[in-house]
Each structure stands twice: as C-alpha cells, then as structure tokens.
Amino acid sequence: MESNDRPAKSSSLDAPEAGPEPKTSSPSPAAGEVNLAQGHQLQRGLKSRHIQFLALGGAIGTGLFIGSGQILATVGPAPLFMAYLVQMGVVWVVMNDLAEMTSYLPMKGISIPYFVGRFVEPSLAFACGWNYWYAYAILVAAESTAGAIIFQYWTHSVNVAVWIAIQLLVILFLNIVAVSWFGEAEFWFASVKLITIIGLIILGIILFFGGGPDHDPLYFKNWQSPPGAFVPYLASGAFGRFLAFWTAFARAGFSFITSPELIALSAGETMSPRRNIPKAAKRFVWRLLVFYGFGSLVIGVLVPNDDKQLLSPDSNASASPFVIGIQRAGIPVLNHLINAAVLTSAWSAGNAFCFSGSRVLYSMALNGQAPRYFAITSKRGVPYVAVLFTLAIASLAFLNVSNTSAVAFQWFSNISTISGFVAWIVVMLTYLRFRQAMQFHGMLGSLPFRTPLQPYATYFVLFIVTLLTLTNGFQVFVPKNWSAANFLAAYITIPIFLVLYLGHKIWFRTPFATRLEDVDVMTGKKEMDELEEMDQPRIPRNALERFWFWLA
C-alpha cells in the first residue's frame, strides 16, 4: 500500500489563546472544509445509511446475542429487561451530547479527544484518547474471541487460533482498502444482524402465543416462581432484588459502551454531516429500544434463568439464549442459522471497533497526543498505520490458545466496559463545558442541532454513570466472592486513566481547565457553515424512495 511521504503536521490541544490565528486547525483549499492536517486527508465517503448502520452494528453484537444469557442466568428475566431499558436512557443522553458537538464542527480528523482538548483541557484529552483507543482494541479482541467460540460450535477439529486469524485478517482488509468499502461492508454486516434480531423477535412472539411445534403457549411462564422474574443477588428480599437490578444494569453496559461514539467518530468522513449526523443520532436510540427492548423481553420468555446451558463451562455459542430457546422449542436447523448470524454480529462489531480505534489514534497523532507516524494515510485516505497498530493489540485474542474462550471473553468484556463508562463520563463533562462556552460567547442559538432536557439530563446521567463506574465490581468485596483477577478486571482502568491524566498534567503543567473566555468555539465554524450551504438534500421521486430515505 502506497503512502504519503511524511506524517501530517500535528497541532496542539493546548488551551487556545486570544488572537486572530486559530491554533487547532488549518483551512483547506477546498471550499467549505477545515482539516486538522495538511496533506493527509480522510475522505467523505460515508453516506447516511453507512453511519446509521455503523452505530447499530457496533451496538448490536455479542452483548445481546451471548452476554445477555449471562445476565439472565445471574439475576433473572425482569432485571435483564429493566437494565437494558434504563441503559438505553443513558445511551440517549450520551448520543445527544455527542451529536450536538459533532454536528456543530464535523471537521475531518476530529475525534472525542479533540473536543475534550479544545473545550476542557489537554491532559484530560490525552488520557481520554488513549483510554478510547485501548477500549476499542480490546473490544476487537473480545469480538474475535466470541467469533472463535461460535466457529467451535460446529467443529473443534480446527485450532482456535485459525479462526481468530481469519477474523482479524478480514477486519484488516475491510479497514485498509478504503473507507467506502468499509462503509458498504459494515452496512451489509449490520443488515444481516438487524434482519436476524427482527426475525428472532417475531419468532419469540409466535412461540409466546403457542405457534411452536408443540403448540404450547409460553406466555410469561418463565417469569413466574420458581424460578421467578427476579433472582435475588447476594442478599434476600427487596435489597437482593435491587442488587440484582444494579448488577444487570452494570453488565448491560457492555452491549452499549462506545456505540454512541461511532457516529461521532465518522463525522469527518460523512457526506452532508450536519444533515446526516442529527438524523442518525435521533434514530439510533429508537432503533435500539426496539431491538434491545423486545429482544431482552423475548429472551426472558424463551428461556428460564435456571437453564443449565446458560452456565455451560464451555460457554460456546450454544450459550446464546436465543439458540437455547430454539432448541427448547424443538425447531430443527434454525440453531445453526442463528449461530451463523451471531458470527456475523461479532464480525460486524469487531469491524466497527477497529474503524473507531484507528480513527481515535489518527486524530490524536494530528493533535500531538500520539506519535506522528499514526497520522500517515494512504493515497485513498486510509490511516493504515493506526489500523495496523490497533489490530496488533487486538491480537491479544490469541490468548484463547492457552486459556478457555470463556475466561478470555469475560476478561475482555470487563476491561472494555469500565473503560467505556470512564469515556462516557469524560464525554458528558466535555459537553457541559462546551455548552457553557457557547453560552458565554452568546452562540448557543447557533447550534445546528439541539436536544431536549439539556443540560439537566446530562448532569443526572453523569451522576448515574459515575456511580456505576465506582460500584460495577461491588461483588468482589463480599468475602466469599473475593477474587484478585475479578477486582483488577473491574477497576484496573481507573488507576491507568489517572496515571495518564496526572502524568501528562505534571509533565506539561497544563491548567485544571481552559478558561471559558479562552475556549475556542469559532475555529472551523465558518467553513462548516459553508459546507452546509453547499449541501443539496435529495428529493424522493416516488413513495418507495421516500420510504428508503426515511429508513436509511
């Protein structure tokens, strides 16, 4: 793959100083664009349907198809259903925060750390960027591990390392070739997943009313006692039921972490960003509500929480509650089809996470927060060095060769979940600072996209996610459940993040926060306004096109 001769020039994320010369970006020769680098450019090759399905593809993965079974087995169907619904409220607020910022400045090369450094301060941006990057890299490893588990459902005669290598090579190909190829592949990957989950929801409704081979209606039999809708956790009575919900709430985060950021990270490569980003953001949560709301409800209808397969020591694809439900209903062949769909799910999510991790690293390199060679792009505009480095870390999935897949998957999911919670805390702090700066400069009314209940919703969710971060591993503090490995998996991200943050702050002596009067809310606005003016919305020619434009 050919590349440009030099990495892009980096720009500081230090607090912008007053003066006519912007320090955070430089104008591009092309009208209506601002680039964070000169000479190495990402391309606007992602359409509306690409970014919408990119976010859905990242959200609907093994967390729903496999991880939900672990929650069901631990706490029962009611906490599972409630946890997903409440967690989607958290995702809605985080998505709204990101959509407001990125639709205001959808510049090429932006990422979450760029906004953190511009609106808050550089040390937090540095720690945030590296936290995001390794979370995405570990998520690729987690999805590759899940994919290997699914392959082994059909055969154990092939070494697990072969399945992991195949998956990583396909992800590498799709992320290296070109962004338009990546977007198209992710669109079709996500389409298969969405069709699958819709089909499973319909199947669950049919079985609910007795449409299975034995014509025995399931209704809410599995919610009745025993085993019951709630399985008290670590305590009895109401407190045990609350702990069951809180445990499910924390574990449900694995299904959603980093998925709102996928739309924001693709903003610089999105066509008509001020039109397509708000559209994708508004539809994203409602679609999640349908898929996760009905999906988790169907799981609790199909499978009792005491089904032994949910706690299988092998924890292979047969542990998917959907597959177990199909087996219990006596439907042949369909279990293999669903496992194939779960494989597509893992592959799609890993594909999206590799894309996001490489773009975070690319943007950090442009802004001086990572080595400059990560900003090198090919002639097609692909940051291939960042892609290769992200996949190098994702190769930790090969730990499966010397450990069971269940152990590796649990470790990867725990690490990435707490990293995602920390990232959301930083996103919400950044949004609050951004909003304060826009108010200070009298520009709040100029935002192209405004969301309801702000800033109060962000303050409330910030408190909830902070509490989740601090208590997500509370189980290990019960003497009979103490485990050093589980403690590290639940909390290791917090000291790593603090070391990155405090180390950068001490070394570079950065301020606690950029003063509001110094926060730069202007650089890039003029060019993005020009880009918006050049946008020509497509006009549907018939009812079919009108429906397609609404859908995608």
Coordinates of C-alpha atoms in Angstrom, one line a residue:
M1 CA 0.0 0.0 0.0
E2 CA 1.5 3.3 -1.0
S3 CA 1.6 6.2 1.5
N4 CA 2.4 9.8 1.6
D5 CA 6.0 10.6 2.4
R6 CA 5.5 12.2 5.8
P7 CA 3.0 12.1 8.6
A8 CA 0.6 15.0 8.9
K9 CA 1.7 18.1 10.9
S10 CA 0.4 17.9 14.4
S11 CA -1.4 20.7 16.2
S12 CA -1.5 21.3 19.9
L13 CA -4.6 20.7 22.0
D14 CA -3.4 23.3 24.5
A15 CA -5.9 26.0 25.5
P16 CA -6.4 28.3 22.6
E17 CA -5.1 31.9 23.2
A18 CA -6.9 35.0 22.2
G19 CA -5.8 36.3 18.8
P20 CA -6.7 36.1 15.2
E21 CA -4.8 33.0 14.3
P22 CA -6.6 29.7 15.2
K23 CA -4.3 27.1 16.7
T24 CA -6.5 24.0 16.3
S25 CA -6.9 23.6 12.6
S26 CA -6.0 25.0 9.3
P27 CA -8.2 25.8 6.4
S28 CA -8.2 23.6 3.4
P29 CA -8.0 24.8 -0.1
A30 CA -11.4 23.2 -0.8
A31 CA -14.3 25.4 0.0
G32 CA -16.4 24.5 3.0
E33 CA -13.8 22.3 4.7
V34 CA -11.5 22.5 7.7
N35 CA -8.8 19.8 8.0
L36 CA -6.8 19.1 11.2
A37 CA -3.9 18.2 8.9
Q38 CA -2.4 19.3 5.6
G39 CA -1.7 16.7 3.0
H40 CA -3.1 13.5 4.7
Q41 CA -6.9 13.6 4.4
L42 CA -9.7 11.3 5.3
Q43 CA -12.4 11.1 2.6
R44 CA -16.1 11.9 3.0
G45 CA -17.2 8.6 1.7
L46 CA -19.8 7.5 4.3
K47 CA -23.4 8.0 3.5
S48 CA -26.3 8.4 5.9
R49 CA -27.1 4.7 5.8
H50 CA -23.5 3.9 6.4
I51 CA -23.2 5.8 9.7
Q52 CA -26.6 4.7 11.0
F53 CA -25.8 1.1 10.4
L54 CA -22.2 1.6 11.6
A55 CA -23.6 2.6 15.0
L56 CA -26.2 -0.1 15.1
G57 CA -23.6 -2.7 14.0
G58 CA -21.4 -1.7 16.9
A59 CA -24.3 -1.8 19.4
I60 CA -25.9 -5.0 18.4
G61 CA -23.2 -7.5 19.0
T62 CA -22.3 -10.4 21.2
G63 CA -23.6 -8.4 24.2
L64 CA -27.1 -9.0 23.1
F65 CA -26.7 -12.4 21.5
I66 CA -24.4 -14.0 24.1
G67 CA -23.8 -11.7 27.1
S68 CA -27.5 -11.3 27.8
G69 CA -27.6 -15.0 28.7
Q70 CA -25.1 -14.5 31.5
I71 CA -27.2 -11.7 32.9
L72 CA -30.3 -13.9 32.6
A73 CA -28.6 -16.8 34.5
T74 CA -27.4 -14.5 37.3
V75 CA -30.4 -12.3 38.1
G76 CA -33.4 -13.4 36.1
P77 CA -35.6 -12.0 33.2
A78 CA -37.0 -8.9 34.9
P79 CA -33.7 -7.3 35.8
L80 CA -32.4 -8.1 32.3
F81 CA -35.3 -6.3 30.7
M82 CA -35.2 -3.4 33.0
A83 CA -31.4 -3.0 32.8
Y84 CA -31.5 -2.7 29.0
L85 CA -34.3 -0.2 29.0
V86 CA -32.6 2.0 31.6
Q87 CA -29.2 1.7 29.9
M88 CA -30.7 3.0 26.7
G89 CA -31.7 6.1 28.5
V90 CA -28.1 6.6 29.4
V91 CA -27.1 6.0 25.7
W92 CA -29.7 8.5 24.6
V93 CA -28.2 11.3 26.6
V94 CA -24.6 10.5 25.6
M95 CA -25.6 10.3 22.0
N96 CA -27.3 13.7 22.2
D97 CA -24.3 15.2 23.7
L98 CA -22.0 13.9 21.0
A99 CA -24.4 14.8 18.2
E100 CA -24.6 18.4 19.3
M101 CA -20.9 18.9 19.3
T102 CA -20.1 16.9 16.2
S103 CA -22.8 18.5 14.0
Y104 CA -21.5 21.9 15.1
L105 CA -17.9 21.1 14.0
P106 CA -17.9 18.0 11.8
M107 CA -14.3 18.6 10.6
K108 CA -12.1 16.0 9.0
G109 CA -9.9 14.2 11.5
I110 CA -12.0 15.0 14.6
S111 CA -12.5 12.6 17.5
I112 CA -13.7 12.7 21.1
P113 CA -10.3 13.6 22.5
Y114 CA -10.1 16.5 20.0
F115 CA -13.3 18.0 21.6
V116 CA -12.0 17.3 25.1
G117 CA -8.8 19.2 24.4
R118 CA -10.5 22.0 22.7
F119 CA -13.3 22.6 25.2
V120 CA -11.8 21.3 28.5
E121 CA -8.0 20.9 28.7
P122 CA -5.2 18.9 27.1
S123 CA -4.3 16.4 29.9
L124 CA -7.9 15.1 30.1
A125 CA -7.9 14.8 26.3
F126 CA -4.6 12.8 26.4
A127 CA -6.0 10.3 28.9
C128 CA -9.3 10.1 27.2
G129 CA -7.8 9.4 23.8
W130 CA -5.6 6.5 25.0
N131 CA -8.5 5.1 27.1
Y132 CA -10.7 5.1 24.0
W133 CA -8.1 3.6 21.8
Y134 CA -7.3 0.6 24.0
A135 CA -11.0 0.1 24.8
Y136 CA -11.7 -0.2 21.1
A137 CA -8.7 -2.5 20.6
I138 CA -9.8 -4.8 23.4
L139 CA -13.3 -4.8 22.0
V140 CA -11.9 -6.1 18.7
A141 CA -10.2 -8.9 20.7
A142 CA -13.5 -9.6 22.6
E143 CA -15.5 -9.9 19.4
S144 CA -12.8 -12.1 17.8
T145 CA -12.9 -14.3 20.8
A146 CA -16.7 -14.6 20.5
G147 CA -16.3 -15.4 16.8
A148 CA -13.9 -18.2 17.6
I149 CA -16.4 -19.6 20.2
I150 CA -19.1 -19.6 17.5
F151 CA -16.9 -21.4 15.0
Q152 CA -16.2 -24.0 17.6
Y153 CA -19.9 -24.7 17.9
W154 CA -19.6 -26.5 14.6
T155 CA -16.2 -28.1 14.9
H156 CA -13.4 -28.5 17.5
S157 CA -11.0 -30.1 15.0
V158 CA -9.6 -26.7 13.9
N159 CA -7.3 -24.9 16.3
V160 CA -9.0 -21.7 17.7
A161 CA -6.0 -19.6 16.6
V162 CA -7.0 -20.3 13.0
W163 CA -10.5 -18.8 13.5
I164 CA -9.1 -15.8 15.2
A165 CA -6.6 -15.2 12.5
I166 CA -9.2 -15.4 9.8
Q167 CA -11.4 -12.9 11.5
L168 CA -8.6 -10.4 12.1
L169 CA -7.4 -10.7 8.5
V170 CA -10.9 -9.9 7.2
I171 CA -11.3 -6.9 9.5
L172 CA -7.8 -5.8 8.4
F173 CA -8.8 -6.0 4.7
L174 CA -12.1 -4.1 5.2
N175 CA -10.4 -1.3 7.2
I176 CA -7.4 -0.9 4.9
V177 CA -8.9 -1.0 1.4
A178 CA -10.9 2.3 1.5
V179 CA -13.5 3.9 3.7
S180 CA -16.2 3.5 1.1
W181 CA -15.6 -0.3 1.0
F182 CA -15.6 -0.3 4.8
G183 CA -18.9 1.6 5.0
E184 CA -20.5 -0.7 2.4
A185 CA -19.3 -3.9 4.1
E186 CA -20.5 -2.6 7.5
F187 CA -23.9 -1.7 6.0
W188 CA -24.4 -5.3 4.8
F189 CA -23.0 -6.8 8.0
A190 CA -25.4 -4.8 10.1
S191 CA -28.3 -5.5 7.8
V192 CA -27.8 -9.3 8.4
K193 CA -27.8 -8.6 12.1
L194 CA -30.9 -6.5 12.0
I195 CA -32.8 -9.0 9.9
T196 CA -31.8 -11.7 12.4
I197 CA -32.9 -9.9 15.5
I198 CA -36.2 -8.8 13.9
G199 CA -36.8 -12.5 12.9
L200 CA -36.0 -13.7 16.4
I201 CA -38.4 -11.1 17.9
I202 CA -41.1 -12.3 15.5
L203 CA -40.3 -15.9 16.4
G204 CA -40.5 -15.1 20.1
I205 CA -44.0 -13.6 19.6
I206 CA -45.1 -16.7 17.7
L207 CA -43.8 -19.0 20.5
F208 CA -45.3 -16.8 23.1
F209 CA -48.8 -17.5 21.7
G210 CA -48.2 -21.2 21.1
G211 CA -47.1 -21.2 17.5
G212 CA -44.2 -23.7 18.1
P213 CA -44.1 -27.3 17.1
D214 CA -45.8 -28.4 20.4
H215 CA -48.4 -25.6 20.2
D216 CA -47.8 -24.9 24.0
P217 CA -48.1 -21.1 24.6
L218 CA -45.1 -19.8 26.6
Y219 CA -46.7 -16.6 27.9
F220 CA -44.7 -15.4 30.9
K221 CA -44.3 -18.8 32.5
N222 CA -40.5 -18.2 33.0
W223 CA -41.3 -15.1 34.9
Q224 CA -43.4 -17.0 37.4
S225 CA -42.0 -18.5 40.6
P226 CA -40.0 -20.7 40.5
P227 CA -37.5 -19.6 39.1
G228 CA -39.3 -16.2 39.1
A229 CA -38.8 -12.9 37.4
F230 CA -36.2 -11.7 39.9
V231 CA -33.4 -13.8 41.3
P232 CA -32.2 -12.0 44.5
Y233 CA -28.4 -11.4 44.3
L234 CA -26.1 -11.6 47.3
A235 CA -29.0 -10.8 49.7
S236 CA -32.6 -11.7 50.2
G237 CA -35.8 -9.7 49.9
A238 CA -36.1 -6.2 48.3
F239 CA -32.4 -5.4 48.8
G240 CA -31.4 -8.6 47.0
R241 CA -33.7 -7.7 44.1
F242 CA -32.2 -4.2 43.9
L243 CA -28.7 -5.7 43.8
A244 CA -29.9 -8.0 41.0
F245 CA -31.1 -5.0 39.0
W246 CA -27.9 -3.0 39.7
T247 CA -25.7 -6.0 38.6
A248 CA -27.7 -6.3 35.4
F249 CA -27.5 -2.5 34.8
A250 CA -23.7 -2.6 35.1
R251 CA -23.3 -5.7 32.9
A252 CA -25.7 -4.4 30.3
G253 CA -23.2 -1.6 29.7
F254 CA -21.0 -4.0 27.7
S255 CA -23.7 -4.0 25.0
F256 CA -23.7 -0.2 24.6
I257 CA -20.3 1.1 25.5
T258 CA -18.6 3.1 22.7
S259 CA -21.5 2.6 20.4
P260 CA -22.8 6.3 20.5
E261 CA -19.2 7.4 19.7
L262 CA -19.2 5.5 16.4
I263 CA -21.4 8.2 14.7
A264 CA -19.3 11.0 16.2
L265 CA -16.0 9.4 15.0
S266 CA -17.3 9.0 11.5
A267 CA -18.4 12.7 11.3
G268 CA -15.3 13.8 9.4
E269 CA -15.9 11.1 6.8
T270 CA -19.6 11.6 6.4
M271 CA -21.4 13.2 3.5
S272 CA -23.6 16.2 4.4
P273 CA -22.7 15.8 8.1
R274 CA -25.0 18.5 9.5
R275 CA -27.9 16.7 7.9
N276 CA -26.9 13.1 8.4
I277 CA -25.4 13.2 11.9
P278 CA -28.6 14.5 13.6
K279 CA -30.7 12.1 11.6
A280 CA -28.6 9.1 12.6
A281 CA -28.5 10.3 16.3
K282 CA -32.3 10.7 16.5
R283 CA -33.0 7.3 15.0
F284 CA -30.2 5.4 16.7
V285 CA -31.8 5.1 20.2
W286 CA -35.3 4.4 19.0
R287 CA -34.0 1.5 17.0
L288 CA -32.0 0.2 20.0
L289 CA -35.2 0.5 22.0
V290 CA -37.0 -1.8 19.6
F291 CA -34.1 -4.3 19.2
Y292 CA -32.9 -4.5 22.8
G293 CA -36.3 -3.9 24.5
F294 CA -38.1 -6.6 22.6
G295 CA -35.0 -8.7 22.3
S296 CA -34.4 -8.9 26.0
L297 CA -38.1 -9.5 26.6
V298 CA -38.1 -12.4 24.2
I299 CA -35.1 -13.9 25.9
G300 CA -36.9 -14.0 29.2
V301 CA -39.9 -15.6 27.6
L302 CA -38.0 -18.3 25.7
V303 CA -35.5 -19.4 28.4
P304 CA -35.8 -19.9 32.2
N305 CA -32.9 -18.4 34.1
D306 CA -32.0 -21.8 35.6
D307 CA -31.4 -23.5 32.3
K308 CA -28.0 -25.3 32.7
Q309 CA -26.8 -24.4 29.2
L310 CA -26.6 -20.7 30.2
L311 CA -23.9 -21.6 32.7
S312 CA -22.1 -24.1 30.4
P313 CA -18.4 -24.3 31.4
D314 CA -17.5 -24.2 27.7
S315 CA -19.6 -21.0 27.2
N316 CA -19.8 -21.6 23.5
A317 CA -22.4 -20.3 21.0
S318 CA -25.0 -22.8 22.4
A319 CA -25.0 -20.5 25.5
S320 CA -26.8 -17.9 23.4
P321 CA -30.3 -17.7 25.0
F322 CA -31.8 -17.4 21.5
V323 CA -30.3 -20.7 20.4
I324 CA -31.3 -22.3 23.7
G325 CA -34.9 -21.1 23.2
I326 CA -35.0 -22.5 19.7
Q327 CA -33.7 -25.9 21.0
R328 CA -36.2 -25.9 23.8
A329 CA -39.0 -25.2 21.2
G330 CA -37.8 -28.2 19.2
I331 CA -37.2 -26.3 15.9
P332 CA -34.5 -28.0 13.8
V333 CA -31.7 -26.4 11.8
L334 CA -32.6 -22.9 12.9
N335 CA -30.0 -23.1 15.7
H336 CA -27.2 -23.3 13.1
L337 CA -28.6 -20.4 11.2
I338 CA -28.8 -18.2 14.3
N339 CA -25.2 -19.2 15.2
A340 CA -24.1 -18.0 11.8
A341 CA -25.9 -14.8 12.4
V342 CA -24.2 -14.4 15.8
L343 CA -20.9 -14.9 14.0
T344 CA -21.8 -12.1 11.6
S345 CA -22.7 -10.0 14.6
A346 CA -19.3 -10.5 16.2
W347 CA -17.5 -9.8 12.9
S348 CA -19.5 -6.6 12.3
A349 CA -18.9 -5.3 15.8
G350 CA -15.2 -6.0 15.5
N351 CA -15.1 -4.3 12.2
A352 CA -16.7 -1.2 13.6
F353 CA -14.5 -1.1 16.7
C354 CA -11.3 -1.4 14.6
F355 CA -12.5 1.5 12.5
S356 CA -13.2 3.6 15.6
G357 CA -9.9 2.8 17.3
S358 CA -7.8 3.6 14.3
R359 CA -9.6 7.0 13.9
V360 CA -9.0 7.9 17.5
L361 CA -5.3 7.1 17.1
Y362 CA -5.2 9.1 13.8
S363 CA -6.8 12.1 15.4
M364 CA -4.5 12.0 18.4
A365 CA -1.5 11.9 16.2
L366 CA -2.7 15.0 14.3
N367 CA -3.1 16.8 17.6
G368 CA 0.3 15.9 19.1
Q369 CA -1.1 13.4 21.6
A370 CA 0.3 10.3 19.9
P371 CA 3.4 9.6 17.7
R372 CA 3.1 11.4 14.4
Y373 CA 3.5 8.3 12.2
F374 CA 0.0 7.2 13.3
A375 CA -1.3 10.1 11.1
I376 CA 0.2 8.6 7.9
T377 CA -2.5 7.8 5.4
S378 CA -2.6 6.0 2.1
K379 CA -3.5 7.8 -1.1
R380 CA -7.0 6.6 -0.6
G381 CA -7.2 8.5 2.7
V382 CA -7.0 5.4 5.0
P383 CA -4.9 5.8 8.2
Y384 CA -3.4 2.4 7.7
V385 CA -0.6 2.7 10.3
A386 CA -3.2 3.3 13.0
V387 CA -5.3 0.4 11.7
L388 CA -2.3 -2.0 11.9
F389 CA -1.4 -0.9 15.4
T390 CA -5.0 -1.3 16.7
L391 CA -5.1 -4.8 15.2
A392 CA -1.8 -5.6 16.8
I393 CA -3.2 -5.0 20.2
A394 CA -6.4 -6.8 19.2
S395 CA -4.2 -9.9 18.6
L396 CA -4.4 -10.4 22.4
A397 CA -7.4 -12.6 21.3
F398 CA -4.8 -15.3 20.7
L399 CA -4.7 -15.7 24.5
N400 CA -7.5 -18.1 23.8
V401 CA -4.9 -20.6 22.6
S402 CA -3.6 -21.0 26.2
N403 CA -6.9 -20.1 28.1
T404 CA -10.5 -21.0 27.6
S405 CA -12.5 -18.8 25.4
A406 CA -14.9 -18.1 28.3
V407 CA -12.1 -16.7 30.5
A408 CA -10.7 -14.6 27.7
F409 CA -14.1 -13.2 26.7
Q410 CA -15.0 -12.3 30.3
W411 CA -11.7 -10.6 30.9
F412 CA -12.0 -8.5 27.6
S413 CA -15.6 -7.6 28.3
N414 CA -14.9 -6.4 31.9
I415 CA -12.0 -4.3 30.8
S416 CA -13.8 -2.6 27.9
T417 CA -17.0 -2.0 29.9
I418 CA -15.3 0.1 32.7
S419 CA -13.2 1.9 30.0
G420 CA -16.5 2.8 28.2
F421 CA -18.0 4.1 31.4
V422 CA -15.0 6.3 32.0
A423 CA -15.2 7.6 28.5
W424 CA -18.8 8.5 28.8
I425 CA -18.0 10.5 32.0
V426 CA -15.4 12.5 30.0
V427 CA -17.9 13.0 27.1
M428 CA -20.5 14.4 29.4
L429 CA -18.0 16.7 31.2
T430 CA -16.9 17.9 27.8
Y431 CA -20.4 18.6 26.6
L432 CA -21.2 20.6 29.7
R433 CA -18.1 22.7 29.2
F434 CA -18.9 23.1 25.5
R435 CA -22.4 24.3 26.3
Q436 CA -21.1 26.7 29.0
A437 CA -18.6 28.2 26.4
M438 CA -21.3 28.6 23.8
Q439 CA -23.5 30.4 26.3
F440 CA -20.6 32.6 27.4
H441 CA -19.9 33.6 23.8
G442 CA -23.6 34.1 23.1
M443 CA -23.7 31.4 20.5
L444 CA -25.9 28.7 22.0
G445 CA -28.6 29.6 19.5
S446 CA -26.3 29.0 16.6
L447 CA -26.1 25.2 17.2
P448 CA -27.4 23.4 14.1
F449 CA -28.8 20.6 16.3
R450 CA -30.3 21.0 19.8
T451 CA -31.6 18.2 22.0
P452 CA -34.2 18.2 24.8
L453 CA -33.8 18.3 28.6
Q454 CA -30.3 19.8 28.4
P455 CA -28.2 20.3 30.4
Y456 CA -30.2 18.7 33.2
A457 CA -30.3 15.2 31.6
T458 CA -26.5 15.3 31.3
Y459 CA -26.0 16.2 34.9
F460 CA -28.3 13.4 36.0
V461 CA -26.8 10.7 33.8
L462 CA -23.2 11.9 34.7
F463 CA -24.1 11.1 38.4
I464 CA -25.5 7.7 37.5
V465 CA -22.6 6.6 35.3
T466 CA -20.0 7.8 37.9
L467 CA -21.8 5.7 40.5
L468 CA -21.9 2.7 38.1
T469 CA -18.1 3.1 37.5
L470 CA -17.3 3.1 41.2
T471 CA -19.7 0.2 42.1
N472 CA -19.5 -2.0 39.0
G473 CA -17.4 -4.6 40.8
F474 CA -19.0 -4.5 44.2
Q475 CA -19.4 -8.3 44.2
V476 CA -15.7 -8.8 44.8
F477 CA -15.9 -7.0 48.2
V478 CA -18.2 -9.7 49.5
P479 CA -15.7 -12.1 51.3
K480 CA -16.9 -15.3 49.7
N481 CA -16.7 -13.7 46.2
W482 CA -13.3 -12.0 46.6
S483 CA -11.0 -12.6 43.5
A484 CA -7.9 -10.5 42.7
A485 CA -8.5 -11.2 39.0
N486 CA -12.1 -10.0 39.1
F487 CA -11.1 -7.0 41.1
L488 CA -8.4 -6.0 38.5
A489 CA -10.8 -6.6 35.6
A490 CA -13.4 -4.3 37.3
Y491 CA -11.1 -1.4 38.4
I492 CA -7.8 -1.5 36.6
T493 CA -8.9 1.1 34.1
I494 CA -9.4 3.8 36.8
P495 CA -5.7 3.9 38.0
I496 CA -4.4 3.6 34.4
F497 CA -6.6 6.6 33.4
L498 CA -5.5 8.6 36.4
V499 CA -1.8 7.9 35.7
L500 CA -2.2 9.1 32.1
Y501 CA -4.1 12.2 33.2
L502 CA -1.9 13.2 36.1
G503 CA 1.3 12.2 34.4
H504 CA 0.5 14.4 31.4
K505 CA -0.6 17.3 33.6
I506 CA 2.5 17.2 35.8
W507 CA 4.9 16.9 32.8
F508 CA 3.3 19.6 30.7
R509 CA 2.0 21.7 33.6
T510 CA -1.4 22.1 32.0
P511 CA -4.2 24.2 33.6
F512 CA -7.0 22.5 35.5
A513 CA -9.4 23.7 32.8
T514 CA -9.3 26.2 30.0
R515 CA -11.0 29.5 31.0
L516 CA -14.4 30.0 29.4
E517 CA -13.3 33.2 27.7
D518 CA -10.4 31.3 26.1
V519 CA -12.4 28.3 24.8
D520 CA -12.3 28.4 21.0
V521 CA -15.8 28.0 19.7
M522 CA -15.1 29.7 16.3
T523 CA -12.4 27.9 14.5
G524 CA -13.9 25.8 11.8
K525 CA -17.4 27.2 12.2
K526 CA -17.3 29.4 9.1
E527 CA -16.1 26.5 6.9
M528 CA -18.7 24.1 8.3
D529 CA -21.4 26.7 7.6
E530 CA -20.1 26.9 4.0
L531 CA -20.2 23.1 3.7
E532 CA -23.8 23.1 5.0
E533 CA -24.8 25.7 2.4
M534 CA -23.4 23.6 -0.4
D535 CA -25.5 20.6 0.8
Q536 CA -28.3 19.7 -1.6
P537 CA -30.8 17.3 0.1
R538 CA -32.0 14.5 -2.1
I539 CA -35.7 14.8 -3.1
P540 CA -37.5 11.5 -3.3
R541 CA -39.1 10.8 -6.7
N542 CA -41.7 8.3 -5.5
A543 CA -43.2 6.7 -2.4
L544 CA -40.5 3.9 -2.4
E545 CA -37.7 6.4 -2.4
R546 CA -39.5 8.4 0.3
F547 CA -39.6 5.3 2.5
W548 CA -35.9 4.4 1.8
F549 CA -34.8 8.0 2.6
W550 CA -36.7 7.8 5.9
L551 CA -35.3 4.4 6.7
A552 CA -31.6 4.9 5.7

